mmCIF file of C-alpha atoms in Angstrom:
data_model
loop_
_atom_site.group_PDB
_atom_site.id
_atom_site.type_symbol
_atom_site.label_atom_id
_atom_site.label_comp_id
_atom_site.label_asym_id
_atom_site.label_seq_id
_atom_site.Cartn_x
_atom_site.Cartn_y
_atom_site.Cartn_z
ATOM 1 C CA UNK Z 1 0.000 0.000 0.000
ATOM 2 C CA UNK Z 2 2.592 2.564 -1.018
ATOM 3 C CA UNK Z 3 1.413 6.133 -1.489
ATOM 4 C CA UNK Z 4 0.974 7.403 -5.011
ATOM 5 C CA UNK Z 5 3.829 9.701 -6.035
ATOM 6 C CA UNK Z 6 3.188 13.419 -6.438
ATOM 7 C CA UNK Z 7 5.646 16.308 -6.684
ATOM 8 C CA UNK Z 8 6.087 17.937 -3.298
ATOM 9 C CA UNK Z 9 5.481 21.398 -4.690
ATOM 10 C CA UNK Z 10 4.401 23.162 -7.860
ATOM 11 C CA UNK Z 11 4.316 26.898 -8.391
ATOM 12 C CA UNK Z 12 3.084 29.309 -11.009
ATOM 13 C CA UNK Z 13 2.161 32.924 -11.595
ATOM 14 C CA UNK Z 14 -1.416 34.189 -11.732
ATOM 15 C CA UNK Z 15 -2.942 33.415 -15.105
ATOM 16 C CA UNK Z 16 -0.555 30.578 -15.887
ATOM 17 C CA UNK Z 17 -1.392 26.878 -16.040
ATOM 18 C CA UNK Z 18 0.150 24.189 -13.883
ATOM 19 C CA UNK Z 19 -0.098 20.414 -13.882
ATOM 20 C CA UNK Z 20 0.264 18.063 -10.915
ATOM 21 C CA UNK Z 21 1.139 14.458 -11.638
ATOM 22 C CA UNK Z 22 0.128 11.397 -9.644
ATOM 23 C CA UNK Z 23 2.040 8.244 -10.436
ATOM 24 C CA UNK Z 24 0.900 4.836 -9.310
ATOM 25 C CA UNK Z 25 1.040 1.346 -10.723
ATOM 26 C CA UNK Z 26 -0.836 -0.933 -13.057
ATOM 27 C CA UNK Z 27 -2.879 -2.196 -10.113
ATOM 28 C CA UNK Z 28 -4.187 1.182 -8.978
ATOM 29 C CA UNK Z 29 -4.043 4.312 -11.176
ATOM 30 C CA UNK Z 30 -3.412 2.306 -14.337
ATOM 31 C CA UNK Z 31 -6.078 -0.311 -13.687
ATOM 32 C CA UNK Z 32 -9.344 1.660 -13.884
ATOM 33 C CA UNK Z 33 -10.983 5.098 -13.748
ATOM 34 C CA UNK Z 34 -11.380 5.317 -9.973
ATOM 35 C CA UNK Z 35 -9.042 8.258 -9.429
ATOM 36 C CA UNK Z 36 -10.073 11.395 -7.527
ATOM 37 C CA UNK Z 37 -8.422 14.665 -6.608
ATOM 38 C CA UNK Z 38 -8.904 16.665 -3.405
ATOM 39 C CA UNK Z 39 -7.973 20.202 -2.471
ATOM 40 C CA UNK Z 40 -7.177 21.040 1.139
ATOM 41 C CA UNK Z 41 -6.614 24.490 2.561
ATOM 42 C CA UNK Z 42 -4.658 24.736 5.846
ATOM 43 C CA UNK Z 43 -6.590 23.413 8.832
ATOM 44 C CA UNK Z 44 -9.650 22.538 6.759
ATOM 45 C CA UNK Z 45 -11.426 19.439 5.507
ATOM 46 C CA UNK Z 46 -10.464 18.010 2.102
ATOM 47 C CA UNK Z 47 -12.757 18.947 -0.754
ATOM 48 C CA UNK Z 48 -13.416 16.805 -3.827
ATOM 49 C CA UNK Z 49 -12.480 18.591 -7.050
ATOM 50 C CA UNK Z 50 -12.229 15.730 -9.562
ATOM 51 C CA UNK Z 51 -13.650 12.190 -9.523
ATOM 52 C CA UNK Z 52 -13.443 9.275 -11.926
ATOM 53 C CA UNK Z 53 -10.332 10.797 -13.541
ATOM 54 C CA UNK Z 54 -12.048 13.630 -15.407
ATOM 55 C CA UNK Z 55 -15.356 14.534 -13.748
ATOM 56 C CA UNK Z 56 -15.919 17.772 -11.848
ATOM 57 C CA UNK Z 57 -18.529 17.930 -9.077
ATOM 58 C CA UNK Z 58 -21.058 20.697 -9.487
ATOM 59 C CA UNK Z 59 -19.714 24.016 -8.307
ATOM 60 C CA UNK Z 60 -16.083 23.219 -9.064
ATOM 61 C CA UNK Z 61 -14.442 25.632 -11.477
ATOM 62 C CA UNK Z 62 -13.898 24.489 -15.047
ATOM 63 C CA UNK Z 63 -10.346 25.794 -14.681
ATOM 64 C CA UNK Z 64 -9.627 22.458 -13.023
ATOM 65 C CA UNK Z 65 -9.368 19.388 -15.217
ATOM 66 C CA UNK Z 66 -8.185 15.819 -14.801
ATOM 67 C CA UNK Z 67 -6.665 13.276 -17.132
ATOM 68 C CA UNK Z 68 -4.815 9.990 -17.087
ATOM 69 C CA UNK Z 69 -2.226 8.224 -19.195
ATOM 70 C CA UNK Z 70 -1.069 4.787 -18.229
ATOM 71 C CA UNK Z 71 -0.146 4.704 -14.536
ATOM 72 C CA UNK Z 72 -0.103 8.487 -14.159
ATOM 73 C CA UNK Z 73 -3.053 10.737 -13.484
ATOM 74 C CA UNK Z 74 -2.786 14.497 -13.779
ATOM 75 C CA UNK Z 75 -4.591 17.561 -12.481
ATOM 76 C CA UNK Z 76 -4.310 20.755 -14.489
ATOM 77 C CA UNK Z 77 -5.205 24.144 -13.072
ATOM 78 C CA UNK Z 78 -5.652 26.779 -15.761
ATOM 79 C CA UNK Z 79 -5.649 30.552 -15.314
ATOM 80 C CA UNK Z 80 -4.038 30.191 -11.910
ATOM 81 C CA UNK Z 81 -5.483 32.348 -9.122
ATOM 82 C CA UNK Z 82 -4.224 33.234 -5.657
ATOM 83 C CA UNK Z 83 -6.991 31.162 -4.064
ATOM 84 C CA UNK Z 84 -5.661 28.065 -5.814
ATOM 85 C CA UNK Z 85 -2.890 28.027 -3.200
ATOM 86 C CA UNK Z 86 -3.543 24.831 -1.270
ATOM 87 C CA UNK Z 87 -2.472 21.229 -0.907
ATOM 88 C CA UNK Z 88 -3.686 18.784 -3.541
ATOM 89 C CA UNK Z 89 -4.022 15.029 -3.155
ATOM 90 C CA UNK Z 90 -4.854 12.312 -5.628
ATOM 91 C CA UNK Z 91 -6.722 9.218 -4.427
ATOM 92 C CA UNK Z 92 -7.128 5.892 -6.151
ATOM 93 C CA UNK Z 93 -8.616 2.483 -5.674
ATOM 94 C CA UNK Z 94 -6.104 -0.350 -5.517
ATOM 95 C CA UNK Z 95 -7.756 -3.198 -7.348
ATOM 96 C CA UNK Z 96 -5.233 -5.841 -6.331
ATOM 97 C CA UNK Z 97 -5.795 -5.302 -2.600
ATOM 98 C CA UNK Z 98 -9.326 -3.885 -2.679
ATOM 99 C CA UNK Z 99 -8.030 -0.897 -0.696
ATOM 100 C CA UNK Z 100 -7.444 2.759 -1.382
ATOM 101 C CA UNK Z 101 -4.416 4.998 -1.437
ATOM 102 C CA UNK Z 102 -3.743 8.721 -1.356
ATOM 103 C CA UNK Z 103 -0.967 10.505 -3.155
ATOM 104 C CA UNK Z 104 1.895 12.086 -1.221
ATOM 105 C CA UNK Z 105 0.367 15.527 -1.709
ATOM 106 C CA UNK Z 106 1.434 18.609 -3.644
ATOM 107 C CA UNK Z 107 1.652 22.123 -2.296
ATOM 108 C CA UNK Z 108 0.661 24.663 -4.922
ATOM 109 C CA UNK Z 109 2.134 28.137 -4.564
ATOM 110 C CA UNK Z 110 0.968 31.115 -6.597
ATOM 111 C CA UNK Z 111 3.901 33.462 -7.024
ATOM 112 C CA UNK X 1 -27.842 20.159 2.834
ATOM 113 C CA UNK X 2 -26.127 16.925 3.785
ATOM 114 C CA UNK X 3 -23.374 16.729 6.340
ATOM 115 C CA UNK X 4 -21.205 14.394 8.366
ATOM 116 C CA UNK X 5 -20.568 15.276 11.997
ATOM 117 C CA UNK X 6 -17.725 13.604 13.835
ATOM 118 C CA UNK X 7 -17.129 13.066 17.540
ATOM 119 C CA UNK X 8 -15.048 15.482 19.559
ATOM 120 C CA UNK X 9 -11.301 15.306 19.860
ATOM 121 C CA UNK X 10 -9.800 13.040 22.481
ATOM 122 C CA UNK X 11 -6.522 12.108 24.176
ATOM 123 C CA UNK X 12 -5.598 8.566 25.156
ATOM 124 C CA UNK X 13 -2.564 6.772 26.528
ATOM 125 C CA UNK X 14 -0.537 4.349 24.417
ATOM 126 C CA UNK X 15 -2.149 0.932 24.433
ATOM 127 C CA UNK X 16 -5.557 2.414 25.029
ATOM 128 C CA UNK X 17 -8.808 2.030 23.127
ATOM 129 C CA UNK X 18 -11.573 4.320 21.988
ATOM 130 C CA UNK X 19 -14.345 4.732 19.438
ATOM 131 C CA UNK X 20 -14.767 7.530 16.935
ATOM 132 C CA UNK X 21 -18.158 8.264 15.433
ATOM 133 C CA UNK X 22 -19.305 9.815 12.168
ATOM 134 C CA UNK X 23 -22.983 10.723 11.912
ATOM 135 C CA UNK X 24 -24.711 11.610 8.657
ATOM 136 C CA UNK X 25 -27.757 13.743 8.078
ATOM 137 C CA UNK X 26 -29.578 15.348 5.174
ATOM 138 C CA UNK X 27 -28.726 12.636 2.656
ATOM 139 C CA UNK X 28 -29.509 8.904 2.131
ATOM 140 C CA UNK X 29 -26.786 7.673 4.474
ATOM 141 C CA UNK X 30 -27.425 3.983 3.844
ATOM 142 C CA UNK X 31 -26.641 4.458 0.137
ATOM 143 C CA UNK X 32 -23.105 5.585 0.833
ATOM 144 C CA UNK X 33 -19.814 3.851 1.466
ATOM 145 C CA UNK X 34 -17.888 5.486 4.301
ATOM 146 C CA UNK X 35 -14.125 5.938 4.201
ATOM 147 C CA UNK X 36 -11.802 6.935 7.029
ATOM 148 C CA UNK X 37 -8.591 8.827 6.434
ATOM 149 C CA UNK X 38 -6.107 10.369 8.821
ATOM 150 C CA UNK X 39 -3.568 13.150 8.768
ATOM 151 C CA UNK X 40 -0.646 13.286 11.166
ATOM 152 C CA UNK X 41 0.552 16.765 12.187
ATOM 153 C CA UNK X 42 2.088 18.496 9.179
ATOM 154 C CA UNK X 43 1.723 15.382 7.040
ATOM 155 C CA UNK X 44 -0.445 14.229 4.150
ATOM 156 C CA UNK X 45 -3.683 12.312 4.033
ATOM 157 C CA UNK X 46 -3.533 8.555 4.510
ATOM 158 C CA UNK X 47 -6.355 6.110 3.875
ATOM 159 C CA UNK X 48 -7.351 4.062 6.925
ATOM 160 C CA UNK X 49 -10.513 2.083 6.256
ATOM 161 C CA UNK X 50 -13.706 1.686 4.235
ATOM 162 C CA UNK X 51 -17.091 0.154 4.959
ATOM 163 C CA UNK X 52 -19.712 -0.626 2.328
ATOM 164 C CA UNK X 53 -23.190 0.884 2.336
ATOM 165 C CA UNK X 54 -24.786 -2.131 3.977
ATOM 166 C CA UNK X 55 -21.901 -2.724 6.362
ATOM 167 C CA UNK X 56 -21.152 -6.212 5.118
ATOM 168 C CA UNK X 57 -17.695 -5.535 3.734
ATOM 169 C CA UNK X 58 -14.800 -3.696 5.349
ATOM 170 C CA UNK X 59 -11.230 -2.979 4.354
ATOM 171 C CA UNK X 60 -8.239 -1.677 6.318
ATOM 172 C CA UNK X 61 -4.814 -0.252 5.713
ATOM 173 C CA UNK X 62 -2.083 -2.659 6.785
ATOM 174 C CA UNK X 63 -0.904 -0.389 9.624
ATOM 175 C CA UNK X 64 -4.273 -0.625 11.422
ATOM 176 C CA UNK X 65 -5.278 -4.154 10.508
ATOM 177 C CA UNK X 66 -6.088 -6.141 13.622
ATOM 178 C CA UNK X 67 -6.245 -2.994 15.781
ATOM 179 C CA UNK X 68 -9.078 -0.974 14.181
ATOM 180 C CA UNK X 69 -12.596 -2.119 13.332
ATOM 181 C CA UNK X 70 -15.154 -0.139 11.382
ATOM 182 C CA UNK X 71 -18.891 -0.709 11.797
ATOM 183 C CA UNK X 72 -22.104 1.139 11.013
ATOM 184 C CA UNK X 73 -25.652 1.503 12.230
ATOM 185 C CA UNK X 74 -27.863 2.624 9.351
ATOM 186 C CA UNK X 75 -30.785 3.177 11.717
ATOM 187 C CA UNK X 76 -28.756 5.774 13.609
ATOM 188 C CA UNK X 77 -27.015 6.936 10.392
ATOM 189 C CA UNK X 78 -23.687 6.523 12.122
ATOM 190 C CA UNK X 79 -20.378 4.838 11.374
ATOM 191 C CA UNK X 80 -17.949 3.934 14.125
ATOM 192 C CA UNK X 81 -14.210 3.417 14.066
ATOM 193 C CA UNK X 82 -13.187 1.218 16.997
ATOM 194 C CA UNK X 83 -9.498 1.710 17.758
ATOM 195 C CA UNK X 84 -7.384 -0.391 20.106
ATOM 196 C CA UNK X 85 -3.715 -0.912 20.958
ATOM 197 C CA UNK X 86 -3.188 2.725 20.113
ATOM 198 C CA UNK X 87 0.310 3.995 19.419
ATOM 199 C CA UNK X 88 1.869 7.431 19.385
ATOM 200 C CA UNK X 89 2.038 7.259 15.595
ATOM 201 C CA UNK X 90 -1.776 7.005 15.455
ATOM 202 C CA UNK X 91 -1.914 10.650 16.530
ATOM 203 C CA UNK X 92 -3.570 12.914 14.003
ATOM 204 C CA UNK X 93 -6.842 14.167 12.618
ATOM 205 C CA UNK X 94 -9.247 11.463 11.521
ATOM 206 C CA UNK X 95 -11.715 12.307 8.765
ATOM 207 C CA UNK X 96 -14.711 10.343 7.555
ATOM 208 C CA UNK X 97 -15.970 10.737 4.012
ATOM 209 C CA UNK X 98 -19.149 9.505 2.312
ATOM 210 C CA UNK X 99 -18.901 8.228 -1.255
ATOM 211 C CA UNK X 100 -21.442 6.955 -3.734
ATOM 212 C CA UNK X 101 -20.449 5.628 -7.152
ATOM 213 C CA UNK X 102 -16.864 6.662 -6.526
ATOM 214 C CA UNK X 103 -17.736 10.288 -5.777
ATOM 215 C CA UNK X 104 -17.119 11.751 -2.334
ATOM 216 C CA UNK X 105 -20.067 13.985 -1.615
ATOM 217 C CA UNK X 106 -19.451 14.718 2.051
ATOM 218 C CA UNK X 107 -16.600 14.954 4.542
ATOM 219 C CA UNK X 108 -16.738 15.222 8.286
ATOM 220 C CA UNK X 109 -15.061 18.081 10.117
ATOM 221 C CA UNK X 110 -12.362 15.791 11.511
ATOM 222 C CA UNK X 111 -11.567 14.423 14.988
ATOM 223 C CA UNK X 112 -8.246 15.186 16.625
ATOM 224 C CA UNK X 113 -6.760 12.115 18.295
ATOM 225 C CA UNK X 114 -3.723 12.419 20.529
ATOM 226 C CA UNK X 115 -1.984 9.306 21.774
ATOM 227 C CA UNK X 116 0.449 10.246 24.497
ATOM 228 C CA UNK X 117 1.460 9.283 27.999
#
């Protein structure tokens, strides 16, 4: 049950686009579409921003988009804003163990 | 508006036991799987456990297997995380989340657990 691998930090200027990667294996990220992304501000509850690789819950900005290629899922934030500064976590189902795993987390900084 | 409300924070000595609760309201609780995750101070989220909507199937992370048990009472709309043989490294905030068809619709506010002598 090793954590999915994310970059520790990603930064960008307002208006730019950034992409956060989430690398797993052929038994979790690469095995199906059950990959989600969460945003967490300091001292707050995680919030779902992407589910099933590409789907946005209602109310989530269309500046956020998800994708997947092989064993790596990605979250792209377009037209970066100051309030995008937060921690981001991917989350996937591990089919081989019937368990779940979070990514290591990425801190997004808006310069 | 649906919500999950978790029990208050608690401190316990190493080796001790306790039960966390996660109560749902404003949504069809019995239709949802419930996941538990935890976050140690300054660290990332880690998956702990999951229970199916009807309570018949449970899964655990290896580091809690044999020490934690998850159960639910769909009449009371509540899920419980029974924790025993607690260790200092179990310290952190425990969150419950409700998911249906792989989409997390609700998260609890978190319960701070401190394991210390």
